[in-house]
XYZ file of C-alpha atoms in Angstrom:
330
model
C -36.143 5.805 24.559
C -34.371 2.812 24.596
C -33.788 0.816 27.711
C -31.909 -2.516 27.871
C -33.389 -6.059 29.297
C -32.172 -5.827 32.990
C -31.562 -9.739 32.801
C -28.625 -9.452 29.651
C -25.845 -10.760 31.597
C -27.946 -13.512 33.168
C -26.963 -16.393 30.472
C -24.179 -15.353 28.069
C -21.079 -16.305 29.400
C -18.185 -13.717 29.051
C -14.189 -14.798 28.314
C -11.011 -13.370 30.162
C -9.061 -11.809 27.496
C -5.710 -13.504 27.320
C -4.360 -12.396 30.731
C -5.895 -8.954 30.520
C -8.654 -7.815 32.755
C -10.905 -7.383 30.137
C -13.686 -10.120 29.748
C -15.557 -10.219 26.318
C -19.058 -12.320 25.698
C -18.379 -15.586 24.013
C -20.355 -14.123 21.043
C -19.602 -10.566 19.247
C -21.559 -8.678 16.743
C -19.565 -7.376 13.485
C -20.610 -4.291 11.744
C -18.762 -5.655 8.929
C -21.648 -5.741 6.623
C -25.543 -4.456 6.995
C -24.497 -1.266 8.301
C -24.522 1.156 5.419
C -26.868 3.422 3.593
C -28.367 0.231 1.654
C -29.699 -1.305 4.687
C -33.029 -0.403 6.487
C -32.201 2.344 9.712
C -34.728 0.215 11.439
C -33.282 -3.099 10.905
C -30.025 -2.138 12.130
C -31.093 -0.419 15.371
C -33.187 -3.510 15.873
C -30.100 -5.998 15.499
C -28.185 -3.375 17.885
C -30.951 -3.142 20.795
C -31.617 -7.372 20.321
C -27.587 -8.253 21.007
C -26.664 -6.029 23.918
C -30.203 -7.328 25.524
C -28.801 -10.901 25.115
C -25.975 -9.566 26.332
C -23.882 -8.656 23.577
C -21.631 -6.261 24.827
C -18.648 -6.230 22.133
C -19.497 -3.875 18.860
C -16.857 -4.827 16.234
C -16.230 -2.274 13.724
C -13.285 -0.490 11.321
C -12.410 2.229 9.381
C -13.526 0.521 6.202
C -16.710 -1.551 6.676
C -19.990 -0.243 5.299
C -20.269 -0.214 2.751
C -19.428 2.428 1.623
C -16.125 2.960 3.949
C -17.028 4.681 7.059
C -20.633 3.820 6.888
C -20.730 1.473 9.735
C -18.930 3.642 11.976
C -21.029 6.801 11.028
C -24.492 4.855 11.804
C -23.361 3.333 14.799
C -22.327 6.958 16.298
C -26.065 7.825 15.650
C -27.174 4.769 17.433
C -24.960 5.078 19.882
C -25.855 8.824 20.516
C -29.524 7.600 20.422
C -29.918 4.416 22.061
C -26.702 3.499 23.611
C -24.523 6.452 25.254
C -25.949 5.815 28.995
C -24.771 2.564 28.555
C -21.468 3.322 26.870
C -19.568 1.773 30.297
C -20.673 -1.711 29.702
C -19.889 -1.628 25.574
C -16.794 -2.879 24.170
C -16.545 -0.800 20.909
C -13.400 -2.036 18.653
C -12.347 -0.600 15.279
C -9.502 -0.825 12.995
C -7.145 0.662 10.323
C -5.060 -0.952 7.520
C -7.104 -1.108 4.234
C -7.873 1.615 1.751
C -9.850 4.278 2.973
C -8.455 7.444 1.139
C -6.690 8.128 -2.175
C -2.820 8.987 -1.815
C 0.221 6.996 -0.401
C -1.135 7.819 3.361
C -4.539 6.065 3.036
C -4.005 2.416 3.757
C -1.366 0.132 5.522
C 0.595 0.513 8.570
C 2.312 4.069 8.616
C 2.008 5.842 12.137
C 0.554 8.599 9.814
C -2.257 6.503 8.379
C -2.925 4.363 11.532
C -3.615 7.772 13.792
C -4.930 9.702 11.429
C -7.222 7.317 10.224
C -7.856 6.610 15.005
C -8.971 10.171 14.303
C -11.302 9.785 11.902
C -13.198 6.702 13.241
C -13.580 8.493 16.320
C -15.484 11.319 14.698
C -17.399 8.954 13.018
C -18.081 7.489 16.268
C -18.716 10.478 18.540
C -16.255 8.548 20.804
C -13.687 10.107 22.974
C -11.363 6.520 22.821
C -12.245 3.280 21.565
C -11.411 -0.077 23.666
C -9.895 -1.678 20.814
C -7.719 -0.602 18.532
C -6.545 -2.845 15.622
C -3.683 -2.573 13.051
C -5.738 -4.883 10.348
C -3.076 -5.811 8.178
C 0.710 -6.171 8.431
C 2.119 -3.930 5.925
C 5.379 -5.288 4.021
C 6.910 -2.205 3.420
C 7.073 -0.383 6.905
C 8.481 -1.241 9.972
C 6.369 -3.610 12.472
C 8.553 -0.887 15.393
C 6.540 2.138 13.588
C 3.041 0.160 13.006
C 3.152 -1.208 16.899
C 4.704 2.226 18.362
C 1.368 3.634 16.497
C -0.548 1.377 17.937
C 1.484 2.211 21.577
C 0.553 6.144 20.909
C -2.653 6.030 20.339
C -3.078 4.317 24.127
C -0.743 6.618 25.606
C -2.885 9.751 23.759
C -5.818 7.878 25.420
C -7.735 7.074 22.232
C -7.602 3.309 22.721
C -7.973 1.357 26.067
C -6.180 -1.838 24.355
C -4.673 -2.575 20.948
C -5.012 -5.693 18.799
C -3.838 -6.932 15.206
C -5.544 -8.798 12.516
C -4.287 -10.918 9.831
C -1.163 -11.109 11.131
C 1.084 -14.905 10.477
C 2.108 -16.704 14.363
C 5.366 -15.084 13.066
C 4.351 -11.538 12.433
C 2.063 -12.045 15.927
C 5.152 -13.195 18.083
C 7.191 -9.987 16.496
C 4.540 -7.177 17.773
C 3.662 -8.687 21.207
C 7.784 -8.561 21.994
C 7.896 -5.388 20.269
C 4.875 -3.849 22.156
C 6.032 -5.305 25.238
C 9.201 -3.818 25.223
C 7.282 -0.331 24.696
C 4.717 -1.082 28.061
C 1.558 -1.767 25.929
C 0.310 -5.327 25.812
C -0.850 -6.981 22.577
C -4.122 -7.628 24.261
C -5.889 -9.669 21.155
C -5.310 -11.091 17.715
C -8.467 -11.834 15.525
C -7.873 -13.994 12.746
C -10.368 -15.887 10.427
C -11.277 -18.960 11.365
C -13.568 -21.595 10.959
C -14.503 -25.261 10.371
C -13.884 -24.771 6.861
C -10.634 -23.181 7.757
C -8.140 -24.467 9.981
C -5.187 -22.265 8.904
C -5.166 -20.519 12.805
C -4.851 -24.400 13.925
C -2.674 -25.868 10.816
C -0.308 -22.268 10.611
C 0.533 -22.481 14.665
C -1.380 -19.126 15.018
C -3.699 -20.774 17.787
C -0.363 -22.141 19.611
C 1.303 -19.036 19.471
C -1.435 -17.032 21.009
C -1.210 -19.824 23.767
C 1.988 -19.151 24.496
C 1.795 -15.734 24.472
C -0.967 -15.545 26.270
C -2.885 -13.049 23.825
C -6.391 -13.359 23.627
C -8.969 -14.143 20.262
C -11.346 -13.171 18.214
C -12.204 -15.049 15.433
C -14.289 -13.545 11.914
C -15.924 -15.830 9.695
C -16.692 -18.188 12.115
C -19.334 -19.678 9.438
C -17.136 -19.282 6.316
C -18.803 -16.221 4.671
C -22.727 -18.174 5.389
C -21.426 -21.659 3.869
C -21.655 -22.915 7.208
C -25.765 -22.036 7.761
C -28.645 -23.704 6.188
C -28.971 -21.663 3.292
C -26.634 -23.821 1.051
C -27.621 -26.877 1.776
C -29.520 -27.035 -1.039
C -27.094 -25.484 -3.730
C -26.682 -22.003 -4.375
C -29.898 -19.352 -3.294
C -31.117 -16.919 -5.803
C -30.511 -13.828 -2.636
C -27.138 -15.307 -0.822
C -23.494 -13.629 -0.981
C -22.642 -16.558 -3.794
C -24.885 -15.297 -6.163
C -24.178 -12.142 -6.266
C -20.354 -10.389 -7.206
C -19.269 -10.973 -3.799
C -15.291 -10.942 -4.048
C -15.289 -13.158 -0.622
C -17.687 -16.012 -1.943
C -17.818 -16.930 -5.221
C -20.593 -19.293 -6.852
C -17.680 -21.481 -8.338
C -16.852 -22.411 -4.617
C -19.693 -23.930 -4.139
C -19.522 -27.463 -5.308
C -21.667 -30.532 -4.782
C -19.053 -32.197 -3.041
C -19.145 -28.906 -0.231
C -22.787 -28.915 -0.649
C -22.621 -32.997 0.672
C -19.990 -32.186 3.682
C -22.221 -29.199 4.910
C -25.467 -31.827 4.705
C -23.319 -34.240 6.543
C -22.499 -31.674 8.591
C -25.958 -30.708 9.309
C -26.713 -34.142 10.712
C -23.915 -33.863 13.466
C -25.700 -30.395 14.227
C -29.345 -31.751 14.117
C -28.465 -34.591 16.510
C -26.706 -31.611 19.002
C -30.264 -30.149 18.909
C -28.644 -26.957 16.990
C -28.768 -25.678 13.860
C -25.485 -25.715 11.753
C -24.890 -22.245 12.229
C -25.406 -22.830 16.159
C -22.580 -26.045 15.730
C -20.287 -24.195 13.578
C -20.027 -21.213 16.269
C -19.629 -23.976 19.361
C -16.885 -25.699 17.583
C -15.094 -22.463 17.044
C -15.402 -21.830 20.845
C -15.156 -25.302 22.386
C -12.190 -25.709 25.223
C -11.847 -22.111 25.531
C -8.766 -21.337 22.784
C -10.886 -18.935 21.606
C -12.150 -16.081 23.428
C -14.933 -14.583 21.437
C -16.675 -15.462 17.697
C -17.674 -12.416 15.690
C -20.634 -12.884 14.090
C -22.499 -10.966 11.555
C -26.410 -10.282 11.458
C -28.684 -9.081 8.841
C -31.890 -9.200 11.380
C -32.610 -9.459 15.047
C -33.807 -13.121 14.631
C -30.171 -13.832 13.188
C -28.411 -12.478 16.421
C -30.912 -14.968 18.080
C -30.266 -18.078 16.410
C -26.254 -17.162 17.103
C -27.353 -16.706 20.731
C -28.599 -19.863 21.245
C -25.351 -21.159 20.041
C -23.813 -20.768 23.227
C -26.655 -23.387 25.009
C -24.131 -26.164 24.032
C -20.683 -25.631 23.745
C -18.864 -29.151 24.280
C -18.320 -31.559 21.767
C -17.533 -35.249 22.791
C -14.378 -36.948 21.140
C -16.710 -38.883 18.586
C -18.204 -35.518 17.206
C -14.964 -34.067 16.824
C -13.692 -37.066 14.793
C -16.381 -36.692 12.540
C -16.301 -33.535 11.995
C -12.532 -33.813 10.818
C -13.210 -36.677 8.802
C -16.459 -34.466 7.026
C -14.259 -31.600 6.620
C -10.690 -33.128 6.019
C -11.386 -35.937 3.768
């Protein structure tokens, strides 16, 4: 039986959520990939056990990851029956609905059919009675943002979600559904947008401002732009990495040799931090506090590690910042 390091809250530092009561750790683990049938049962319980010892305590999931759809959430309803259920007080366990998951015009978007049924699902998946999190994960441009956010309202009031959240959503679209949500006495309690060194869009869109303002708390994915941001391409393309292969979120052509140079030059503002790129590209993503959490993915317990250690060093000086901009703006 599994039993968890009694010193996992000792170093990781843990985030007040916008101005909700609920705290998340400055690091996350995604189920997004590395969770299916493909993957060793081993390896993943591993990467599960090795985060919530370093004191991991956010599981990010939704309706869709795997792959195949649903796999993620099915296999981490086993490990949470197995491993994790006396501990299911101290987990943050998040999922979402919004892309394709069924055939027929009720199995993707933002319909209060779709979004609930689709609640339903993931919680059978789960073995959960309610999730903390629940995410619309995609603004739909056909149905009302008062239906999607009343959906999202419902499925608190049913108690099936603790707190609700969007994804992908524009400063615009985020403004609309905290008012709306307001209005209806559930707080938008997070927004978790992609985000990175390699892309500014939260910063350049006013997505990062509006949050401010609204006092919603973050979540970023792709905090190291799909694995550009590690040490594996700083040599060109490898033979076993997401470029290589028909990945529709990296493509080879992406990588150029003028990216290749930025992330060496890169690399040498990280090496003289004492981190690893991957370890700089998740501080700068957290630095000052805008952020509340980075979601990071893991494909071994040594990888949920090296993101740890991230969190060792979390200030940049003026000087580093500048060069980072002029690296990745130029």
């Amino acid at each position: 039986m599994y039993t968890a390091h009694p010193d996992r809250y000792a170093d990781m530092p843990y985030r007040r959520t916008g101005r909700s009561g609920l705290k998340l750790p400055a690091l996350s683990l995604g189920l997004w990939h590395n969770f299916g049938p493909d993957r060793p049962v081993e390896t993943q319980r591993a990467i599960l056990r090795r985060a919530f010892d370093l004191g991991v305590t956010h599981f990010d999931l939704a309706n869709n990851y795997g792959p195949p759809p649903g796999a993620a959430e099915s296999a981490f309803g086993e490990f949470l029956k197995s491993d994790f259920a006396r501990y299911r007080d101290e987990l943050v366990i998040s999922t979402k609905a919004g892309y394709l998951m069924w055939p027929g015009p009720y199995g993707e978007w933002g319909s209060r059919k779709y979004l609930l049924s689709s609640l339903d699902q993931s919680l059978s998946r789960m073995g959960l009675d309610y999730v903390d999190i629940f995410y619309s994960h995609r603004p739909d441009p056909d149905t009302p943002l008062e239906e999607t956010m009343g959906a999202l309202h419902s499925a608190v009031q049913q108690g099936k979600a603790l707190y609700v959240g969007v994804s992908n959503y524009s400063a615009e679209q985020t403004r609309e559904a905290a008012r709306i949500l307001g209005e209806l006495g559930t707080p938008l309690l997070i927004h978790q947008p992609r985000y990175s060194m390699l892309d500014r869009r939260p910063e350049d869109e006013g997505l990062l401002d509006a949050l401010d303002e609204l006092q919603v708390g973050s979540i970023v994915f792709s905090p190291l732009e799909q694995g550009l941001l590690s040490a594996r391409y700083l040599d060109g393309i490898p033979e076993d990495s997401r470029a290589a292969s028909d990945s529709p979120f990296l493509q080879s052509d992406a990588v150029t040799e003028e990216l290749v140079g930025r992330l060496r030059d890169l690399n040498d503002i990280a090496k003289t931090r004492g981190q690893t790129l991957a370890q700089m590209a998740l501080a700068w993503v957290l630095r000052g506090g805008r952020v509340t959490s980075a979601l990071v993915g893991a494909s071994s317990p040594q990888q949920v590690e090296d993101s740890v250690g991230a969190i060792a060093h979390l200030d940049f000086d003026a000087d580093e910042l500048a060069r980072i901009d002029a690296i990745v703006r130029q």
